């Protein structure tokens, strides 16, 4: 399964599961139920429609990656986030939760703090580009929710991420 | 009510049993008692004999099971070697019958433990004597009687072991204790976690929460009545306080836009120190549980986390990456910048002050490997006790001589298990759990 399809399913689960609880890894989401069966991916909209969540995830890019122990946004990351900010300012009906994640190379506590730092770095960048602060929230999952499971740098580099997860609604 | 909850309550009722304690025989003075000094260097396990306890009425299987738990506790320390029944020359026929010490000497037993169990209704009485086989005398203070309900029979066996261990090592015991931890299931990217509690040896497992939301790093209160942990139940990580008896729980400090984690009690149980993250920056705070008063202890743009009080409550050891990598610092309990104590190569985290005050245990990460280690409270005498792909989060046994921690294997099928090791690096072993498990926290010795 490609990354894009995976995140598509995950976000679909969020869109359908309601947004009162931002922890999309809880019982109601794919993390808790152990599967994504029965989820209607149409909740993300048509990926060719530039106002859809699917377009945001696939074309704009919903995530940025970080170096080991770092929360500095790379030049590639800046380009993605600049596009995210532009999209969010055009599509004002969406709010976002920025999830910060770490790889498994670190203690649980440190990685929670590090994930928060990464999420905040993204949030601050988006605000600096003009996205209203009241449409953005952050959460850290530390090393609790890797997307790649191997224990090598190839996977770690994809797990050190901040993901901008959209939901319908003007504020969070 | 869910069944795990019922079983938790049942277990806790058993814990609440009143264990009464009376002397069995007068203590006698002696010259050179059998003695194990816990310290560096090779220790030859002391040969002991624990013949099956005598059934003094209605004990049935309890007599055998109590002796089995005592044997398992003592052998599990690595300091004792149990002599099998097949080697016995004579038998113990009655608790007060004369002991043929020559027969126990002949099979090399240094200590002989005799005991008796009686059961009447739901009441169980366990009494024992531990003899110095060489001089035929009862070890000073090692002749006691415990009484309680049959549900608590394992606790009585652990209390027998605690007395014997402490008489021979001069250290207090740790067998009559519990461990709260996170029980895990599911694949690495969809891990389900729930709080569980068990005896230190894995018996009497009970679940405290369901797996509906992520729970992390539980910690016992100083009297063992409640547990602090981090929960995603609200959607965001929040420190939560649970009464282990009633399972009632409440979130501590809910400021919007913040995340709280890494909680730990002060030694007097009135204060919680924890990490609070705001705008991406994590600092250490103290919360007065009674009043709800919040006090910021560190104030730096770096990550300050994993605080742990010294046993006298005057200092706090914590982790900070202000130098560019995670290192261990000590500050006054009132807060401040602190003094760095870790100095070796690599990154240091999760410092925990020993209940005896003499060491700080920590997680160390160096050259792609993780270690559990101990150092003096000034950072000297660093000693690494373990090495693996991922070892983390040490917790102290109540006597400050054994550590339990999480060990996780690598790769797609990676799983966490609980392990223990003594502070000299000996006796590394896995703790039996139902399935994968992480984040153990040892209770104090039960009353």
PDB file of C-alpha atoms in Angstrom, chain B residues 208-423:
ATOM      1  CA  UNK B 208      -7.162  -1.365  35.320  1.00  0.00           C
ATOM      2  CA  UNK B 209      -8.298   0.162  32.010  1.00  0.00           C
ATOM      3  CA  UNK B 210      -9.513  -1.053  28.657  1.00  0.00           C
ATOM      4  CA  UNK B 211      -7.483  -0.464  25.511  1.00  0.00           C
ATOM      5  CA  UNK B 212      -9.713   2.253  24.027  1.00  0.00           C
ATOM      6  CA  UNK B 213      -6.994   4.900  24.197  1.00  0.00           C
ATOM      7  CA  UNK B 214      -3.232   5.003  24.527  1.00  0.00           C
ATOM      8  CA  UNK B 215      -1.939   4.834  28.116  1.00  0.00           C
ATOM      9  CA  UNK B 216       1.705   5.347  29.031  1.00  0.00           C
ATOM     10  CA  UNK B 217       4.140   5.073  31.931  1.00  0.00           C
ATOM     11  CA  UNK B 218       2.076   4.460  35.107  1.00  0.00           C
ATOM     12  CA  UNK B 219       3.639   5.273  38.523  1.00  0.00           C
ATOM     13  CA  UNK B 220       2.538   4.135  41.980  1.00  0.00           C
ATOM     14  CA  UNK B 221       1.858   6.564  44.808  1.00  0.00           C
ATOM     15  CA  UNK B 222       4.136   6.141  47.839  1.00  0.00           C
ATOM     16  CA  UNK B 223       1.490   4.125  49.698  1.00  0.00           C
ATOM     17  CA  UNK B 224       0.502   2.100  46.625  1.00  0.00           C
ATOM     18  CA  UNK B 225      -3.151   3.245  46.733  1.00  0.00           C
ATOM     19  CA  UNK B 226      -3.150   5.157  43.478  1.00  0.00           C
ATOM     20  CA  UNK B 227      -1.450   5.340  40.127  1.00  0.00           C
ATOM     21  CA  UNK B 228      -0.469   8.275  37.926  1.00  0.00           C
ATOM     22  CA  UNK B 229      -0.205   7.749  34.194  1.00  0.00           C
ATOM     23  CA  UNK B 230      -0.492   9.504  30.848  1.00  0.00           C
ATOM     24  CA  UNK B 231      -3.698   8.887  28.912  1.00  0.00           C
ATOM     25  CA  UNK B 232      -4.977   9.946  25.486  1.00  0.00           C
ATOM     26  CA  UNK B 233      -8.558   9.409  26.622  1.00  0.00           C
ATOM     27  CA  UNK B 234      -9.408  13.101  26.159  1.00  0.00           C
ATOM     28  CA  UNK B 235      -7.800  13.022  22.728  1.00  0.00           C
ATOM     29  CA  UNK B 236      -4.631  14.688  23.993  1.00  0.00           C
ATOM     30  CA  UNK B 237      -1.962  13.306  26.351  1.00  0.00           C
ATOM     31  CA  UNK B 238      -2.953  14.175  29.917  1.00  0.00           C
ATOM     32  CA  UNK B 239      -1.719  13.009  33.292  1.00  0.00           C
ATOM     33  CA  UNK B 240      -4.380  11.031  35.063  1.00  0.00           C
ATOM     34  CA  UNK B 241      -4.714   9.930  38.675  1.00  0.00           C
ATOM     35  CA  UNK B 242      -6.445   6.613  39.355  1.00  0.00           C
ATOM     36  CA  UNK B 243      -7.436   5.124  42.671  1.00  0.00           C
ATOM     37  CA  UNK B 244      -6.353   1.519  42.291  1.00  0.00           C
ATOM     38  CA  UNK B 245      -9.055   0.270  44.671  1.00  0.00           C
ATOM     39  CA  UNK B 246     -12.132   2.007  43.239  1.00  0.00           C
ATOM     40  CA  UNK B 247     -10.667   2.517  39.709  1.00  0.00           C
ATOM     41  CA  UNK B 248     -12.024   6.072  39.857  1.00  0.00           C
ATOM     42  CA  UNK B 249      -9.862   8.393  37.817  1.00  0.00           C
ATOM     43  CA  UNK B 250      -9.501  12.057  37.088  1.00  0.00           C
ATOM     44  CA  UNK B 251      -7.368  14.180  34.811  1.00  0.00           C
ATOM     45  CA  UNK B 252      -4.912  16.484  36.542  1.00  0.00           C
ATOM     46  CA  UNK B 253      -4.245  19.928  35.094  1.00  0.00           C
ATOM     47  CA  UNK B 254      -6.285  20.412  31.940  1.00  0.00           C
ATOM     48  CA  UNK B 255      -5.075  23.619  30.346  1.00  0.00           C
ATOM     49  CA  UNK B 256      -6.228  23.858  26.763  1.00  0.00           C
ATOM     50  CA  UNK B 257      -3.452  23.752  24.201  1.00  0.00           C
ATOM     51  CA  UNK B 258      -1.037  21.966  26.519  1.00  0.00           C
ATOM     52  CA  UNK B 259       0.062  18.374  26.847  1.00  0.00           C
ATOM     53  CA  UNK B 260       1.058  16.820  30.176  1.00  0.00           C
ATOM     54  CA  UNK B 261       3.069  13.627  30.683  1.00  0.00           C
ATOM     55  CA  UNK B 262       5.854  11.912  32.647  1.00  0.00           C
ATOM     56  CA  UNK B 263       4.181  12.296  36.079  1.00  0.00           C
ATOM     57  CA  UNK B 264       5.679  11.058  39.327  1.00  0.00           C
ATOM     58  CA  UNK B 265       4.686  11.458  42.987  1.00  0.00           C
ATOM     59  CA  UNK B 266       6.705  13.221  45.640  1.00  0.00           C
ATOM     60  CA  UNK B 267       7.808  10.889  48.471  1.00  0.00           C
ATOM     61  CA  UNK B 268       5.072  12.269  50.766  1.00  0.00           C
ATOM     62  CA  UNK B 269       2.431  11.729  48.062  1.00  0.00           C
ATOM     63  CA  UNK B 270       1.122  15.302  48.166  1.00  0.00           C
ATOM     64  CA  UNK B 271       2.755  16.595  44.992  1.00  0.00           C
ATOM     65  CA  UNK B 272       3.034  15.424  41.403  1.00  0.00           C
ATOM     66  CA  UNK B 273       5.991  16.482  39.268  1.00  0.00           C
ATOM     67  CA  UNK B 274       5.475  16.169  35.540  1.00  0.00           C
ATOM     68  CA  UNK B 275       6.223  17.626  32.137  1.00  0.00           C
ATOM     69  CA  UNK B 276       3.960  20.241  30.624  1.00  0.00           C
ATOM     70  CA  UNK B 277       4.310  21.133  26.956  1.00  0.00           C
ATOM     71  CA  UNK B 278       3.101  24.476  25.640  1.00  0.00           C
ATOM     72  CA  UNK B 279       3.818  25.772  22.157  1.00  0.00           C
ATOM     73  CA  UNK B 280       6.305  22.986  21.543  1.00  0.00           C
ATOM     74  CA  UNK B 281       8.383  23.663  24.658  1.00  0.00           C
ATOM     75  CA  UNK B 282       8.427  21.143  27.498  1.00  0.00           C
ATOM     76  CA  UNK B 283       9.240  22.141  31.093  1.00  0.00           C
ATOM     77  CA  UNK B 284       8.829  20.553  34.509  1.00  0.00           C
ATOM     78  CA  UNK B 285       6.018  21.580  36.827  1.00  0.00           C
ATOM     79  CA  UNK B 286       4.847  20.568  40.290  1.00  0.00           C
ATOM     80  CA  UNK B 287       1.167  20.227  41.111  1.00  0.00           C
ATOM     81  CA  UNK B 288      -0.202  20.147  44.647  1.00  0.00           C
ATOM     82  CA  UNK B 289      -2.794  17.367  44.454  1.00  0.00           C
ATOM     83  CA  UNK B 290      -4.911  18.767  47.277  1.00  0.00           C
ATOM     84  CA  UNK B 291      -5.108  22.418  46.225  1.00  0.00           C
ATOM     85  CA  UNK B 292      -4.459  22.059  42.497  1.00  0.00           C
ATOM     86  CA  UNK B 293      -1.747  24.728  42.816  1.00  0.00           C
ATOM     87  CA  UNK B 294       0.723  24.653  39.932  1.00  0.00           C
ATOM     88  CA  UNK B 295       4.382  25.615  40.230  1.00  0.00           C
ATOM     89  CA  UNK B 296       6.807  25.865  37.306  1.00  0.00           C
ATOM     90  CA  UNK B 297      10.179  24.318  38.241  1.00  0.00           C
ATOM     91  CA  UNK B 298      12.211  24.736  35.039  1.00  0.00           C
ATOM     92  CA  UNK B 299      12.091  27.499  32.465  1.00  0.00           C
ATOM     93  CA  UNK B 300      14.180  26.837  29.374  1.00  0.00           C
ATOM     94  CA  UNK B 301      13.574  26.541  25.626  1.00  0.00           C
ATOM     95  CA  UNK B 302      14.980  22.978  25.739  1.00  0.00           C
ATOM     96  CA  UNK B 303      13.138  19.758  26.607  1.00  0.00           C
ATOM     97  CA  UNK B 304      12.976  19.177  30.361  1.00  0.00           C
ATOM     98  CA  UNK B 305      11.243  15.922  31.263  1.00  0.00           C
ATOM     99  CA  UNK B 306      11.247  12.687  33.293  1.00  0.00           C
ATOM    100  CA  UNK B 307      11.488  14.246  36.771  1.00  0.00           C
ATOM    101  CA  UNK B 308      12.011  12.008  39.830  1.00  0.00           C
ATOM    102  CA  UNK B 309      12.277  13.074  43.482  1.00  0.00           C
ATOM    103  CA  UNK B 310      15.070  12.097  45.852  1.00  0.00           C
ATOM    104  CA  UNK B 311      13.620   9.922  48.658  1.00  0.00           C
ATOM    105  CA  UNK B 312      13.938  12.785  51.169  1.00  0.00           C
ATOM    106  CA  UNK B 313      11.963  15.031  48.812  1.00  0.00           C
ATOM    107  CA  UNK B 314      14.620  17.752  48.730  1.00  0.00           C
ATOM    108  CA  UNK B 315      15.883  17.277  45.155  1.00  0.00           C
ATOM    109  CA  UNK B 316      14.642  16.305  41.708  1.00  0.00           C
ATOM    110  CA  UNK B 317      16.630  14.480  39.049  1.00  0.00           C
ATOM    111  CA  UNK B 318      15.479  15.070  35.464  1.00  0.00           C
ATOM    112  CA  UNK B 319      16.425  14.863  31.819  1.00  0.00           C
ATOM    113  CA  UNK B 320      17.196  17.856  29.594  1.00  0.00           C
ATOM    114  CA  UNK B 321      18.598  18.327  26.087  1.00  0.00           C
ATOM    115  CA  UNK B 322      19.785  21.899  26.767  1.00  0.00           C
ATOM    116  CA  UNK B 323      23.378  20.862  26.017  1.00  0.00           C
ATOM    117  CA  UNK B 324      22.350  19.597  22.573  1.00  0.00           C
ATOM    118  CA  UNK B 325      21.720  16.006  23.631  1.00  0.00           C
ATOM    119  CA  UNK B 326      19.713  14.465  26.475  1.00  0.00           C
ATOM    120  CA  UNK B 327      21.619  14.461  29.760  1.00  0.00           C
ATOM    121  CA  UNK B 328      20.753  14.061  33.440  1.00  0.00           C
ATOM    122  CA  UNK B 329      20.520  17.020  35.826  1.00  0.00           C
ATOM    123  CA  UNK B 330      19.740  17.433  39.531  1.00  0.00           C
ATOM    124  CA  UNK B 331      17.947  20.505  40.924  1.00  0.00           C
ATOM    125  CA  UNK B 332      16.388  21.532  44.220  1.00  0.00           C
ATOM    126  CA  UNK B 333      12.776  20.414  44.649  1.00  0.00           C
ATOM    127  CA  UNK B 334      11.790  24.093  44.427  1.00  0.00           C
ATOM    128  CA  UNK B 335      13.190  24.250  40.869  1.00  0.00           C
ATOM    129  CA  UNK B 336      16.062  25.987  39.169  1.00  0.00           C
ATOM    130  CA  UNK B 337      18.630  25.332  36.498  1.00  0.00           C
ATOM    131  CA  UNK B 338      20.102  22.237  38.060  1.00  0.00           C
ATOM    132  CA  UNK B 339      23.531  20.676  37.806  1.00  0.00           C
ATOM    133  CA  UNK B 340      24.433  18.204  35.109  1.00  0.00           C
ATOM    134  CA  UNK B 341      25.569  14.856  36.538  1.00  0.00           C
ATOM    135  CA  UNK B 342      25.848  12.611  33.452  1.00  0.00           C
ATOM    136  CA  UNK B 343      29.160  12.887  31.657  1.00  0.00           C
ATOM    137  CA  UNK B 344      29.824   9.847  29.507  1.00  0.00           C
ATOM    138  CA  UNK B 345      29.363   9.386  25.773  1.00  0.00           C
ATOM    139  CA  UNK B 346      25.810   9.055  24.444  1.00  0.00           C
ATOM    140  CA  UNK B 347      22.389  10.269  25.501  1.00  0.00           C
ATOM    141  CA  UNK B 348      20.883   9.778  28.945  1.00  0.00           C
ATOM    142  CA  UNK B 349      17.220   9.739  29.922  1.00  0.00           C
ATOM    143  CA  UNK B 350      14.513   8.586  32.363  1.00  0.00           C
ATOM    144  CA  UNK B 351      16.537   9.073  35.555  1.00  0.00           C
ATOM    145  CA  UNK B 352      14.975   7.532  38.676  1.00  0.00           C
ATOM    146  CA  UNK B 353      16.231   8.110  42.183  1.00  0.00           C
ATOM    147  CA  UNK B 354      16.668   4.905  44.210  1.00  0.00           C
ATOM    148  CA  UNK B 355      14.322   4.607  47.208  1.00  0.00           C
ATOM    149  CA  UNK B 356      17.499   4.211  49.308  1.00  0.00           C
ATOM    150  CA  UNK B 357      18.924   7.437  47.962  1.00  0.00           C
ATOM    151  CA  UNK B 358      22.264   5.948  46.956  1.00  0.00           C
ATOM    152  CA  UNK B 359      21.929   5.591  43.173  1.00  0.00           C
ATOM    153  CA  UNK B 360      20.158   7.026  40.154  1.00  0.00           C
ATOM    154  CA  UNK B 361      19.038   4.528  37.518  1.00  0.00           C
ATOM    155  CA  UNK B 362      18.764   5.691  33.903  1.00  0.00           C
ATOM    156  CA  UNK B 363      18.371   4.761  30.247  1.00  0.00           C
ATOM    157  CA  UNK B 364      21.441   5.341  28.088  1.00  0.00           C
ATOM    158  CA  UNK B 365      21.556   5.401  24.318  1.00  0.00           C
ATOM    159  CA  UNK B 366      24.940   5.097  22.665  1.00  0.00           C
ATOM    160  CA  UNK B 367      26.059   3.969  19.201  1.00  0.00           C
ATOM    161  CA  UNK B 368      22.679   2.490  18.319  1.00  0.00           C
ATOM    162  CA  UNK B 369      22.320   0.456  21.524  1.00  0.00           C
ATOM    163  CA  UNK B 370      20.282   1.082  24.658  1.00  0.00           C
ATOM    164  CA  UNK B 371      21.399   0.361  28.205  1.00  0.00           C
ATOM    165  CA  UNK B 372      19.946   0.413  31.693  1.00  0.00           C
ATOM    166  CA  UNK B 373      22.527   1.760  34.113  1.00  0.00           C
ATOM    167  CA  UNK B 374      23.075   3.192  37.574  1.00  0.00           C
ATOM    168  CA  UNK B 375      25.274   6.024  38.793  1.00  0.00           C
ATOM    169  CA  UNK B 376      25.887   7.713  42.107  1.00  0.00           C
ATOM    170  CA  UNK B 377      23.766  10.802  42.696  1.00  0.00           C
ATOM    171  CA  UNK B 378      26.731  12.993  41.708  1.00  0.00           C
ATOM    172  CA  UNK B 379      27.122  11.081  38.435  1.00  0.00           C
ATOM    173  CA  UNK B 380      30.178   9.101  39.516  1.00  0.00           C
ATOM    174  CA  UNK B 381      30.594   5.320  39.323  1.00  0.00           C
ATOM    175  CA  UNK B 382      28.421   4.936  36.227  1.00  0.00           C
ATOM    176  CA  UNK B 383      27.729   1.256  35.631  1.00  0.00           C
ATOM    177  CA  UNK B 384      25.812  -0.115  32.627  1.00  0.00           C
ATOM    178  CA  UNK B 385      23.818  -3.208  33.587  1.00  0.00           C
ATOM    179  CA  UNK B 386      22.213  -4.219  30.283  1.00  0.00           C
ATOM    180  CA  UNK B 387      22.600  -3.774  26.531  1.00  0.00           C
ATOM    181  CA  UNK B 388      20.090  -4.424  23.754  1.00  0.00           C
ATOM    182  CA  UNK B 389      18.366  -2.928  20.740  1.00  0.00           C
ATOM    183  CA  UNK B 390      16.017  -1.035  23.078  1.00  0.00           C
ATOM    184  CA  UNK B 391      16.057  -1.128  26.887  1.00  0.00           C
ATOM    185  CA  UNK B 392      14.352   1.755  28.682  1.00  0.00           C
ATOM    186  CA  UNK B 393      12.484   3.077  31.687  1.00  0.00           C
ATOM    187  CA  UNK B 394      14.009   1.476  34.813  1.00  0.00           C
ATOM    188  CA  UNK B 395      11.946   1.224  38.023  1.00  0.00           C
ATOM    189  CA  UNK B 396      13.364   0.394  41.435  1.00  0.00           C
ATOM    190  CA  UNK B 397      12.372  -2.535  43.631  1.00  0.00           C
ATOM    191  CA  UNK B 398      11.325  -1.238  47.058  1.00  0.00           C
ATOM    192  CA  UNK B 399      14.718  -2.195  48.512  1.00  0.00           C
ATOM    193  CA  UNK B 400      16.717  -0.336  45.854  1.00  0.00           C
ATOM    194  CA  UNK B 401      18.707  -3.405  44.874  1.00  0.00           C
ATOM    195  CA  UNK B 402      16.820  -4.628  41.785  1.00  0.00           C
ATOM    196  CA  UNK B 403      15.557  -2.793  38.674  1.00  0.00           C
ATOM    197  CA  UNK B 404      12.752  -3.717  36.302  1.00  0.00           C
ATOM    198  CA  UNK B 405      12.580  -2.210  32.796  1.00  0.00           C
ATOM    199  CA  UNK B 406      11.146  -2.496  29.263  1.00  0.00           C
ATOM    200  CA  UNK B 407      13.042  -4.383  26.572  1.00  0.00           C
ATOM    201  CA  UNK B 408      11.749  -4.097  23.021  1.00  0.00           C
ATOM    202  CA  UNK B 409      12.887  -6.145  20.039  1.00  0.00           C
ATOM    203  CA  UNK B 410      13.540  -4.582  16.646  1.00  0.00           C
ATOM    204  CA  UNK B 411      11.840  -4.741  13.301  1.00  0.00           C
ATOM    205  CA  UNK B 412       8.356  -5.282  11.949  1.00  0.00           C
ATOM    206  CA  UNK B 413       7.452  -7.857  14.610  1.00  0.00           C
ATOM    207  CA  UNK B 414       9.103  -5.923  17.437  1.00  0.00           C
ATOM    208  CA  UNK B 415       7.547  -6.514  20.871  1.00  0.00           C
ATOM    209  CA  UNK B 416       8.086  -5.223  24.375  1.00  0.00           C
ATOM    210  CA  UNK B 417       8.648  -7.418  27.435  1.00  0.00           C
ATOM    211  CA  UNK B 418       9.517  -6.768  31.082  1.00  0.00           C
ATOM    212  CA  UNK B 419      12.903  -7.677  32.513  1.00  0.00           C
ATOM    213  CA  UNK B 420      14.684  -7.335  35.815  1.00  0.00           C
ATOM    214  CA  UNK B 421      18.325  -7.105  36.752  1.00  0.00           C
ATOM    215  CA  UNK B 422      20.080  -6.427  40.037  1.00  0.00           C
ATOM    216  CA  UNK B 423      22.182  -3.308  40.457  1.00  0.00           C
TER     217      UNK B 423
END
